[in-house]
Structure formats: C-alpha cells, structure tokens
C-alpha cells in the first residue's frame, strides 16, 4: 500500500473540518483595534462592528501616545534589530522597557522576548533540571503545557504532574501532587508549581495566596503566567498578585517573602497589545535565562518600535488607574446585564465572560449570527477548550462604553 501523501491527507482533514462546521475563517480588519473595528466581510464589504473578542482590556492598542511612541522608536532606532540580544541586538529601549516591567510587576528584574510563548519556552527548559518536578494546572495555557513538555525532553529526568483546574486541596489537587512529589524518591531536586493567573477560557483566577502557602510548605517555586491579569487585576491593574495583596507599593524595594517567584506575561494583550512577552522575578533567575535560555540565545530581540510602544502603554496604565476602574465598571455592568438577560455567566473579577453553549459547531454558528447583528464575538471549541465545553467568549475593555455593552447584550438576546 502506498504511504498516504501529505497533501491528500491534509486536503481530507481540511474537508472534514468544513463538514463538521469547525473550519475557522480568519476575519480581516481594515483598521486599528479598538472598541469598534472595521471588518471586511466575505462579500468584500467593510463594516464597523463592536468588538468583544480582543485582549485590548486597557484600551491602549490604538492609544495615540502609544502609537506615537512606537513611531518615535521607529524613527530613532530604525525598523529592525537584525540581531539576537547577546550579539548586538540589545538597544537602550529594551533596557528602558525591562526596567518599566520590573517596576510595574514589583520584581527585581525583567527580560523580554518576542512573545510570551517564547518566555514560557525559555523558563522551564532553562531553569528546570533533571530530578526536578513541574506541577501544572490542567487548564494552563498551551504555551505552558508545551514549554513543560519541551523541558522534559531537553532535561531528561525532569518530572511533571498535573492537578485539576484550581483544585488546591483534596483528590487530584495541587496539595496531593506536592505531597506525592515530596514522597517520591525520583524527585531529588526543586519542585516547581505553575499556574495561569487568570484562566483564559474560564475567566477564573488562580488563588495565588493559598498556592503560596502550599508552595512554602514544600519548598516549591511558584511560577505565574499572568497574561490575562496584567492591566486587569488588582486595584491599579498590576496583576493577580496585586489582587491578592502579594505586591509591594510602586517604587519600594521588592520584598522576597510571600511573593510569586517568577512571572511570565505578554505585551500582546492589555499592555499595548502589539507583541512581546517577558519574565519577571529575582535577578538570579532572570540572569540564568539571559545566559542560557534558547529563545534568548537563538531568536531575535523585540522590535524597538514595539518596545517603545509597550513602555508607553505601561506608563499610561500606571498613571491612569481610572482606566482599570472603567474596565471594572464595564465588566460589572456587562455581567449584570447578561445575567438579567438569562445567560449563565460566572461571577469573576476578570474581563472574560464565557457563555457556555457546549457544541463547537453551535458556538461558531452563533458567533457568525452575532456578526450579522454588528457584534464581533468569537466562538471557541475543541481543541482550544475540551470537547463539549464550547463557548462564546466575551471580553470587555476599558475602551467600551455602556452603549457598546448594551449592543452586545441586545444582539445576544436576539439569537
Ligand atoms: C495569550 C497568552 C500567551 C501567549 O502570549 P503571546 O505573547 O501572544 O505569545 C501566553 N500565556 C497566556 C496565559 C496567555 O493568555
């Protein structure tokens, strides 16, 4: 029998996706990301629709000062770095941005990457060693899952285990996995615990305070990817650690007790939305990543224009706490109206409001109908969420007005 040819196999896979109603059509934007966007339809016509599916939580993606800072970076430093950081790709805007991130996060040091995906792939394969174990929440972001998988390949003898989403005690919990690791004779090194700060598909949050307590009991390192928490969580939007009071006031010397050991995060969501990721934590950990991380040694630096835009976005966020308050007010209003309209939305302080519809094809059909009604919300199904848990994920922004939220709820009611 002939071996299946790649192209014929792929053709039938793609055809199957279409038959099952799972085929994703990329939506084309003809203008900037904002509360409303200009969307090109299948017929080629461009329409303005209200956007409830971007990660532009703080409304900074098209902020005039962020755009201007990027343009200035482009004029002053040119279009590209044309190098990885350790050769000749580190420009002074990288230094400025990394200081701004460390200040914002309340950590000693920070280092940037072209994405948070890369940041996670730098953390685990670099910092973990054979004999260590990584204990991971089952609903952690794909980039954490893949980074841990990669780490177990690069560092043979590195162990991993998984606990139920947000379950800290009892059966299949973090506590159980910690106890197992402590009792295992194969685990001879460091125990690592990793969680999302805000779970991107649920809008739920990791209980960092309780996790810190558990980690302390077992001498474990706590790593938090807070990509959806930055610009959203905590009174001033510094993240889920601010929400739990595990942060020092701005510009005070970082405390080491009762803190998250290492953070990763993205600049591609609330913090300007362009691109880029970072690690933030103690100097030694960040320094080892600079010295040994494969994404730091073999991949280009963040474009300077992007670094300049992100620095400005963080500055605006910290100078305008009313922006975070507006987001919080919008979220409360959206949840209240959605609930009043009979939708099943979970209470949560995050800007993510998933509406569970179970079936993937149904979620995709619903989002298509919403678009006809002038509201842009994406339906998510397998493999982004587990089979049978398909949903419409509504994401609220500080850029939205009450009228925008009303438009969302009214369109949902008409479905
Ligand atoms: C969005 C997201 C990422 C990916 O960030 P990029 O910078 O786009 O690679 C990583 N982790 C989490 C938790 C995210 O939500």
GROMACS .gro file of C-alpha atoms and ligand atoms in nm:
model
  430
    1UNK     CA    1   0.000   0.000   0.000
    2UNK     CA    2   0.127   0.345  -0.086
    3UNK     CA    3   0.208   0.567   0.212
    4UNK     CA    4  -0.051   0.840   0.246
    5UNK     CA    5   0.062   1.154   0.071
    6UNK     CA    6   0.083   1.464   0.290
    7UNK     CA    7  -0.122   1.684   0.060
    8UNK     CA    8  -0.406   1.437   0.011
    9UNK     CA    9  -0.416   1.367   0.385
   10UNK     CA   10  -0.428   1.740   0.458
   11UNK     CA   11  -0.698   1.801   0.199
   12UNK     CA   12  -0.922   1.543   0.361
   13UNK     CA   13  -0.852   1.680   0.711
   14UNK     CA   14  -0.948   2.030   0.600
   15UNK     CA   15  -1.257   1.898   0.421
   16UNK     CA   16  -1.357   1.719   0.742
   17UNK     CA   17  -1.327   2.045   0.939
   18UNK     CA   18  -1.558   2.214   0.688
   19UNK     CA   19  -1.812   1.926   0.703
   20UNK     CA   20  -1.813   1.939   1.085
   21UNK     CA   21  -1.865   2.317   1.091
   22UNK     CA   22  -1.528   2.360   1.266
   23UNK     CA   23  -1.344   2.546   0.992
   24UNK     CA   24  -1.216   2.882   1.114
   25UNK     CA   25  -1.242   3.175   0.877
   26UNK     CA   26  -0.990   3.445   0.956
   27UNK     CA   27  -1.163   3.781   0.994
   28UNK     CA   28  -0.989   4.066   0.815
   29UNK     CA   29  -0.962   4.401   0.994
   30UNK     CA   30  -0.922   4.710   0.780
   31UNK     CA   31  -0.831   4.949   1.061
   32UNK     CA   32  -0.698   4.965   1.419
   33UNK     CA   33  -0.807   4.753   1.715
   34UNK     CA   34  -1.049   4.947   1.933
   35UNK     CA   35  -1.395   4.930   2.091
   36UNK     CA   36  -1.527   4.904   1.737
   37UNK     CA   37  -1.336   4.769   1.440
   38UNK     CA   38  -1.367   4.786   1.062
   39UNK     CA   39  -1.422   4.432   0.944
   40UNK     CA   40  -1.410   4.308   0.585
   41UNK     CA   41  -1.689   4.056   0.523
   42UNK     CA   42  -1.689   3.757   0.288
   43UNK     CA   43  -1.860   3.981   0.028
   44UNK     CA   44  -1.565   4.223   0.042
   45UNK     CA   45  -1.770   4.499   0.204
   46UNK     CA   46  -1.616   4.670   0.510
   47UNK     CA   47  -1.846   4.724   0.810
   48UNK     CA   48  -1.793   4.872   1.153
   49UNK     CA   49  -1.878   4.627   1.429
   50UNK     CA   50  -1.847   4.635   1.809
   51UNK     CA   51  -1.551   4.424   1.916
   52UNK     CA   52  -1.589   4.196   2.219
   53UNK     CA   53  -1.319   3.943   2.143
   54UNK     CA   54  -0.990   4.127   2.162
   55UNK     CA   55  -0.748   4.128   2.456
   56UNK     CA   56  -0.734   4.507   2.440
   57UNK     CA   57  -0.850   4.522   2.803
   58UNK     CA   58  -0.700   4.859   2.890
   59UNK     CA   59  -0.793   5.018   2.557
   60UNK     CA   60  -0.428   5.100   2.480
   61UNK     CA   61  -0.382   4.918   2.148
   62UNK     CA   62  -0.472   5.230   1.949
   63UNK     CA   63  -0.393   5.496   2.210
   64UNK     CA   64  -0.243   5.799   2.030
   65UNK     CA   65   0.052   5.823   2.273
   66UNK     CA   66   0.132   5.453   2.238
   67UNK     CA   67   0.120   5.484   1.859
   68UNK     CA   68   0.337   5.796   1.870
   69UNK     CA   69   0.594   5.628   2.100
   70UNK     CA   70   0.618   5.341   1.851
   71UNK     CA   71   0.667   5.583   1.562
   72UNK     CA   72   0.938   5.768   1.753
   73UNK     CA   73   1.114   5.438   1.824
   74UNK     CA   74   1.100   5.356   1.456
   75UNK     CA   75   1.245   5.696   1.359
   76UNK     CA   76   1.519   5.692   1.626
   77UNK     CA   77   1.627   5.329   1.602
   78UNK     CA   78   1.518   5.209   1.259
   79UNK     CA   79   1.297   4.920   1.160
   80UNK     CA   80   1.482   4.618   1.293
   81UNK     CA   81   1.741   4.495   1.542
   82UNK     CA   82   1.881   4.245   1.292
   83UNK     CA   83   2.037   4.050   1.577
   84UNK     CA   84   1.968   3.842   1.883
   85UNK     CA   85   2.014   4.021   2.213
   86UNK     CA   86   2.353   3.883   2.319
   87UNK     CA   87   2.527   3.958   1.991
   88UNK     CA   88   2.430   4.314   1.902
   89UNK     CA   89   2.052   4.320   1.938
   90UNK     CA   90   2.007   4.491   2.275
   91UNK     CA   91   1.903   4.853   2.230
   92UNK     CA   92   1.851   5.108   2.504
   93UNK     CA   93   1.466   5.092   2.463
   94UNK     CA   94   1.490   4.724   2.571
   95UNK     CA   95   1.663   4.832   2.890
   96UNK     CA   96   1.403   5.105   2.946
   97UNK     CA   97   1.115   4.862   2.885
   98UNK     CA   98   1.259   4.594   3.113
   99UNK     CA   99   1.303   4.846   3.395
  100UNK     CA  100   0.943   4.960   3.340
  101UNK     CA  101   0.818   4.599   3.352
  102UNK     CA  102   1.015   4.521   3.671
  103UNK     CA  103   0.878   4.838   3.835
  104UNK     CA  104   0.523   4.758   3.723
  105UNK     CA  105   0.549   4.396   3.840
  106UNK     CA  106   0.726   4.482   4.165
  107UNK     CA  107   1.016   4.248   4.087
  108UNK     CA  108   1.393   4.286   4.089
  109UNK     CA  109   1.440   4.217   3.720
  110UNK     CA  110   1.263   4.151   3.392
  111UNK     CA  111   1.363   4.036   3.045
  112UNK     CA  112   1.165   4.050   2.721
  113UNK     CA  113   1.100   3.813   2.431
  114UNK     CA  114   0.914   3.839   2.103
  115UNK     CA  115   0.619   3.663   2.269
  116UNK     CA  116   0.503   3.517   2.599
  117UNK     CA  117   0.505   3.184   2.421
  118UNK     CA  118   0.880   3.226   2.391
  119UNK     CA  119   0.905   3.346   2.751
  120UNK     CA  120   0.745   3.024   2.876
  121UNK     CA  121   0.969   2.820   2.649
  122UNK     CA  122   1.267   3.000   2.798
  123UNK     CA  123   1.164   2.944   3.162
  124UNK     CA  124   1.110   2.571   3.202
  125UNK     CA  125   1.371   2.417   2.970
  126UNK     CA  126   1.632   2.658   3.108
  127UNK     CA  127   1.562   2.670   3.480
  128UNK     CA  128   1.447   2.312   3.548
  129UNK     CA  129   1.699   2.031   3.590
  130UNK     CA  130   1.682   1.650   3.596
  131UNK     CA  131   1.537   1.539   3.929
  132UNK     CA  132   1.309   1.845   3.947
  133UNK     CA  133   0.934   1.820   3.902
  134UNK     CA  134   0.691   2.067   3.745
  135UNK     CA  135   0.337   2.055   3.884
  136UNK     CA  136   0.093   2.219   3.643
  137UNK     CA  137  -0.276   2.313   3.641
  138UNK     CA  138  -0.467   2.111   3.380
  139UNK     CA  139  -0.611   2.428   3.223
  140UNK     CA  140  -0.284   2.616   3.195
  141UNK     CA  141  -0.222   2.797   2.867
  142UNK     CA  142  -0.098   2.587   2.573
  143UNK     CA  143   0.237   2.767   2.583
  144UNK     CA  144   0.297   2.646   2.941
  145UNK     CA  145   0.191   2.292   2.855
  146UNK     CA  146   0.422   2.281   2.553
  147UNK     CA  147   0.708   2.450   2.738
  148UNK     CA  148   0.690   2.189   3.015
  149UNK     CA  149   0.674   1.907   2.757
  150UNK     CA  150   0.977   2.053   2.582
  151UNK     CA  151   1.159   2.085   2.914
  152UNK     CA  152   1.107   1.714   2.988
  153UNK     CA  153   1.265   1.632   2.650
  154UNK     CA  154   1.560   1.870   2.687
  155UNK     CA  155   1.619   1.782   3.052
  156UNK     CA  156   1.572   1.405   3.066
  157UNK     CA  157   1.476   1.303   3.419
  158UNK     CA  158   1.268   1.616   3.477
  159UNK     CA  159   0.929   1.501   3.605
  160UNK     CA  160   0.586   1.657   3.567
  161UNK     CA  161   0.242   1.609   3.713
  162UNK     CA  162  -0.096   1.771   3.657
  163UNK     CA  163  -0.368   1.873   3.901
  164UNK     CA  164  -0.735   1.955   3.849
  165UNK     CA  165  -0.808   2.313   3.748
  166UNK     CA  166  -0.784   2.538   4.052
  167UNK     CA  167  -0.820   2.244   4.292
  168UNK     CA  168  -0.579   2.317   4.573
  169UNK     CA  169  -0.680   2.051   4.829
  170UNK     CA  170  -0.838   1.704   4.816
  171UNK     CA  171  -0.843   1.449   4.534
  172UNK     CA  172  -0.617   1.528   4.234
  173UNK     CA  173  -0.527   1.861   4.390
  174UNK     CA  174  -0.212   2.068   4.399
  175UNK     CA  175  -0.163   1.968   4.762
  176UNK     CA  176  -0.184   1.599   4.671
  177UNK     CA  177   0.068   1.641   4.388
  178UNK     CA  178   0.303   1.829   4.621
  179UNK     CA  179   0.280   1.554   4.882
  180UNK     CA  180   0.345   1.290   4.614
  181UNK     CA  181   0.648   1.482   4.489
  182UNK     CA  182   0.786   1.518   4.840
  183UNK     CA  183   0.744   1.142   4.897
  184UNK     CA  184   0.889   1.037   4.561
  185UNK     CA  185   1.246   0.912   4.557
  186UNK     CA  186   1.268   1.016   4.189
  187UNK     CA  187   1.218   1.380   4.281
  188UNK     CA  188   1.557   1.483   4.414
  189UNK     CA  189   1.562   1.847   4.310
  190UNK     CA  190   1.341   2.154   4.302
  191UNK     CA  191   0.960   2.136   4.297
  192UNK     CA  192   0.801   2.389   4.059
  193UNK     CA  193   0.435   2.487   4.056
  194UNK     CA  194   0.297   2.672   3.756
  195UNK     CA  195  -0.042   2.833   3.701
  196UNK     CA  196  -0.218   3.090   3.489
  197UNK     CA  197  -0.306   3.397   3.698
  198UNK     CA  198  -0.631   3.433   3.502
  199UNK     CA  199  -0.754   3.127   3.311
  200UNK     CA  200  -0.811   3.249   2.960
  201UNK     CA  201  -1.110   3.036   2.867
  202UNK     CA  202  -1.285   3.043   3.207
  203UNK     CA  203  -1.222   3.393   3.336
  204UNK     CA  204  -1.147   3.231   3.673
  205UNK     CA  205  -0.839   3.319   3.877
  206UNK     CA  206  -0.569   3.114   4.046
  207UNK     CA  207  -0.573   3.151   4.424
  208UNK     CA  208  -0.213   3.266   4.445
  209UNK     CA  209  -0.224   3.328   4.818
  210UNK     CA  210  -0.323   2.972   4.906
  211UNK     CA  211  -0.084   2.838   4.644
  212UNK     CA  212   0.199   3.038   4.801
  213UNK     CA  213   0.121   2.883   5.138
  214UNK     CA  214   0.126   2.532   4.990
  215UNK     CA  215   0.447   2.602   4.799
  216UNK     CA  216   0.614   2.729   5.116
  217UNK     CA  217   0.524   2.408   5.300
  218UNK     CA  218   0.700   2.202   5.032
  219UNK     CA  219   0.979   2.443   4.940
  220UNK     CA  220   0.832   2.482   4.591
  221UNK     CA  221   0.888   2.763   4.342
  222UNK     CA  222   0.567   2.935   4.227
  223UNK     CA  223   0.557   3.046   3.862
  224UNK     CA  224   0.258   3.251   3.738
  225UNK     CA  225   0.176   3.336   3.377
  226UNK     CA  226  -0.049   3.637   3.424
  227UNK     CA  227  -0.104   3.731   3.061
  228UNK     CA  228  -0.478   3.792   3.109
  229UNK     CA  229  -0.430   3.952   3.452
  230UNK     CA  230  -0.197   4.235   3.358
  231UNK     CA  231  -0.384   4.562   3.313
  232UNK     CA  232  -0.695   4.395   3.456
  233UNK     CA  233  -0.644   4.250   3.804
  234UNK     CA  234  -0.573   4.443   4.121
  235UNK     CA  235  -0.671   4.798   4.207
  236UNK     CA  236  -0.414   4.951   3.972
  237UNK     CA  237  -0.403   4.671   3.715
  238UNK     CA  238  -0.065   4.534   3.817
  239UNK     CA  239  -0.196   4.181   3.806
  240UNK     CA  240  -0.340   3.891   4.001
  241UNK     CA  241  -0.067   3.926   4.265
  242UNK     CA  242  -0.192   4.278   4.332
  243UNK     CA  243  -0.546   4.139   4.362
  244UNK     CA  244  -0.420   3.911   4.642
  245UNK     CA  245  -0.212   4.181   4.811
  246UNK     CA  246   0.111   4.000   4.722
  247UNK     CA  247   0.285   4.307   4.582
  248UNK     CA  248   0.479   4.598   4.725
  249UNK     CA  249   0.383   4.961   4.666
  250UNK     CA  250   0.526   5.106   4.346
  251UNK     CA  251   0.896   5.202   4.375
  252UNK     CA  252   0.956   5.031   4.710
  253UNK     CA  253   1.233   4.772   4.726
  254UNK     CA  254   1.091   4.429   4.629
  255UNK     CA  255   1.025   4.203   4.929
  256UNK     CA  256   1.112   3.839   4.886
  257UNK     CA  257   0.872   3.686   5.138
  258UNK     CA  258   0.518   3.582   5.048
  259UNK     CA  259   0.569   3.654   4.682
  260UNK     CA  260   0.539   3.480   4.348
  261UNK     CA  261   0.886   3.356   4.250
  262UNK     CA  262   0.864   3.409   3.878
  263UNK     CA  263   0.615   3.568   3.642
  264UNK     CA  264   0.567   3.543   3.272
  265UNK     CA  265   0.336   3.773   3.081
  266UNK     CA  266   0.253   3.914   2.742
  267UNK     CA  267   0.275   4.263   2.599
  268UNK     CA  268   0.023   4.150   2.336
  269UNK     CA  269  -0.288   4.195   2.549
  270UNK     CA  270  -0.359   4.487   2.784
  271UNK     CA  271  -0.003   4.625   2.781
  272UNK     CA  272  -0.024   4.789   2.440
  273UNK     CA  273  -0.134   4.480   2.254
  274UNK     CA  274   0.141   4.482   1.991
  275UNK     CA  275   0.354   4.178   2.069
  276UNK     CA  276   0.616   4.058   2.308
  277UNK     CA  277   0.644   3.868   2.631
  278UNK     CA  278   0.850   3.884   2.946
  279UNK     CA  279   0.978   3.705   3.252
  280UNK     CA  280   0.995   3.897   3.578
  281UNK     CA  281   1.136   3.787   3.910
  282UNK     CA  282   1.455   3.768   4.111
  283UNK     CA  283   1.780   3.870   3.945
  284UNK     CA  284   1.941   3.523   3.956
  285UNK     CA  285   1.652   3.353   3.773
  286UNK     CA  286   1.630   3.623   3.506
  287UNK     CA  287   2.009   3.622   3.467
  288UNK     CA  288   2.020   3.245   3.410
  289UNK     CA  289   1.758   3.285   3.136
  290UNK     CA  290   1.966   3.561   2.975
  291UNK     CA  291   2.274   3.335   2.987
  292UNK     CA  292   2.125   3.002   2.890
  293UNK     CA  293   1.770   3.037   2.750
  294UNK     CA  294   1.744   2.904   2.396
  295UNK     CA  295   1.483   3.163   2.288
  296UNK     CA  296   1.717   3.434   2.424
  297UNK     CA  297   2.024   3.295   2.250
  298UNK     CA  298   1.877   3.195   1.915
  299UNK     CA  299   1.586   3.429   1.845
  300UNK     CA  300   1.568   3.798   1.763
  301UNK     CA  301   1.501   4.079   2.007
  302UNK     CA  302   1.166   4.251   2.032
  303UNK     CA  303   1.147   4.523   1.761
  304UNK     CA  304   1.243   4.857   1.915
  305UNK     CA  305   0.924   5.028   1.795
  306UNK     CA  306   0.724   4.764   1.983
  307UNK     CA  307   0.940   4.806   2.295
  308UNK     CA  308   0.879   5.183   2.287
  309UNK     CA  309   0.503   5.140   2.245
  310UNK     CA  310   0.484   4.889   2.531
  311UNK     CA  311   0.687   5.115   2.762
  312UNK     CA  312   0.440   5.397   2.694
  313UNK     CA  313   0.143   5.164   2.749
  314UNK     CA  314   0.275   5.060   3.093
  315UNK     CA  315   0.338   5.425   3.181
  316UNK     CA  316  -0.018   5.524   3.088
  317UNK     CA  317  -0.164   5.228   3.275
  318UNK     CA  318   0.020   5.322   3.595
  319UNK     CA  319  -0.060   5.693   3.560
  320UNK     CA  320  -0.429   5.636   3.492
  321UNK     CA  321  -0.576   5.393   3.746
  322UNK     CA  322  -0.917   5.526   3.640
  323UNK     CA  323  -0.868   5.322   3.321
  324UNK     CA  324  -0.864   5.000   3.526
  325UNK     CA  325  -1.164   5.124   3.724
  326UNK     CA  326  -1.353   5.190   3.399
  327UNK     CA  327  -1.278   4.835   3.287
  328UNK     CA  328  -1.402   4.703   3.621
  329UNK     CA  329  -1.723   4.910   3.592
  330UNK     CA  330  -1.778   4.784   3.236
  331UNK     CA  331  -1.725   4.424   3.344
  332UNK     CA  332  -1.970   4.458   3.635
  333UNK     CA  333  -2.227   4.619   3.405
  334UNK     CA  334  -2.183   4.355   3.133
  335UNK     CA  335  -2.217   4.066   3.380
  336UNK     CA  336  -2.523   4.221   3.541
  337UNK     CA  337  -2.697   4.279   3.205
  338UNK     CA  338  -2.603   3.934   3.073
  339UNK     CA  339  -2.739   3.773   3.387
  340UNK     CA  340  -3.059   3.977   3.371
  341UNK     CA  341  -3.099   3.857   3.011
  342UNK     CA  342  -3.088   3.496   3.134
  343UNK     CA  343  -2.734   3.399   3.035
  344UNK     CA  344  -2.525   3.178   3.257
  345UNK     CA  345  -2.220   3.390   3.341
  346UNK     CA  346  -1.983   3.311   3.622
  347UNK     CA  347  -1.910   3.580   3.880
  348UNK     CA  348  -1.547   3.685   3.838
  349UNK     CA  349  -1.336   3.999   3.869
  350UNK     CA  350  -1.175   3.932   3.530
  351UNK     CA  351  -1.268   4.086   3.195
  352UNK     CA  352  -1.352   3.745   3.044
  353UNK     CA  353  -1.720   3.642   3.035
  354UNK     CA  354  -1.761   3.299   2.875
  355UNK     CA  355  -2.113   3.191   2.775
  356UNK     CA  356  -2.113   2.811   2.761
  357UNK     CA  357  -2.303   2.663   2.463
  358UNK     CA  358  -2.134   2.314   2.472
  359UNK     CA  359  -2.133   2.232   2.099
  360UNK     CA  360  -1.848   2.370   1.887
  361UNK     CA  361  -2.045   2.400   1.561
  362UNK     CA  362  -2.321   2.582   1.752
  363UNK     CA  363  -2.070   2.825   1.905
  364UNK     CA  364  -1.930   2.902   1.560
  365UNK     CA  365  -2.280   2.945   1.409
  366UNK     CA  366  -2.380   3.178   1.694
  367UNK     CA  367  -2.074   3.395   1.650
  368UNK     CA  368  -2.147   3.418   1.277
  369UNK     CA  369  -2.503   3.535   1.350
  370UNK     CA  370  -2.376   3.788   1.608
  371UNK     CA  371  -2.151   3.936   1.343
  372UNK     CA  372  -2.452   3.989   1.116
  373UNK     CA  373  -2.601   4.179   1.409
  374UNK     CA  374  -2.293   4.402   1.428
  375UNK     CA  375  -2.122   4.237   1.726
  376UNK     CA  376  -1.788   4.061   1.699
  377UNK     CA  377  -1.756   3.773   1.948
  378UNK     CA  378  -1.572   3.452   1.871
  379UNK     CA  379  -1.697   3.102   1.942
  380UNK     CA  380  -1.436   2.865   2.083
  381UNK     CA  381  -1.448   2.488   2.060
  382UNK     CA  382  -1.219   2.190   2.061
  383UNK     CA  383  -0.914   2.189   2.068
  384UNK     CA  384  -0.898   2.534   2.230
  385UNK     CA  385  -1.133   2.413   2.504
  386UNK     CA  386  -1.219   2.050   2.596
  387UNK     CA  387  -1.477   1.868   2.380
  388UNK     CA  388  -1.834   1.956   2.489
  389UNK     CA  389  -1.731   2.283   2.653
  390UNK     CA  390  -1.763   2.513   2.351
  391UNK     CA  391  -1.840   2.871   2.433
  392UNK     CA  392  -1.875   3.228   2.321
  393UNK     CA  393  -1.606   3.425   2.497
  394UNK     CA  394  -1.698   3.790   2.555
  395UNK     CA  395  -1.407   4.011   2.653
  396UNK     CA  396  -1.475   4.355   2.795
  397UNK     CA  397  -1.245   4.655   2.750
  398UNK     CA  398  -1.193   4.990   2.918
  399UNK     CA  399  -1.247   5.131   2.568
  400UNK     CA  400  -1.612   5.017   2.566
  401UNK     CA  401  -1.897   5.246   2.661
  402UNK     CA  402  -2.227   5.134   2.814
  403UNK     CA  403  -2.380   5.160   2.466
  404UNK     CA  404  -2.130   4.905   2.337
  405UNK     CA  405  -2.218   4.665   2.620
  406UNK     CA  406  -2.589   4.722   2.551
  407UNK     CA  407  -2.529   4.636   2.183
  408UNK     CA  408  -2.365   4.308   2.289
  409UNK     CA  409  -2.647   4.206   2.522
  410UNK     CA  410  -2.920   4.307   2.277
  411UNK     CA  411  -2.759   4.104   1.997
  412UNK     CA  412  -2.721   3.802   2.225
  413UNK     CA  413  -3.087   3.831   2.323
  414UNK     CA  414  -3.188   3.820   1.957
  415UNK     CA  415  -3.008   3.489   1.896
  416LIG     C1  416  -0.206   3.495   2.541
  416LIG     C2  417  -0.128   3.412   2.632
  416LIG     C3  418   0.002   3.371   2.599
  416LIG     C4  419   0.063   3.400   2.466
  416LIG     O1  420   0.113   3.528   2.460
  416LIG     P1  421   0.191   3.576   2.329
  416LIG     O2  422   0.271   3.690   2.375
  416LIG     O3  423   0.088   3.611   2.228
  416LIG     O4  424   0.275   3.459   2.286
  416LIG     C5  425   0.073   3.300   2.694
  416LIG     N1  426   0.020   3.268   2.813
  416LIG     C6  427  -0.106   3.302   2.846
  416LIG     C7  428  -0.161   3.263   2.981
  416LIG     C8  429  -0.184   3.375   2.757
  416LIG     O5  430  -0.309   3.407   2.789
   0.00000   0.00000   0.00000
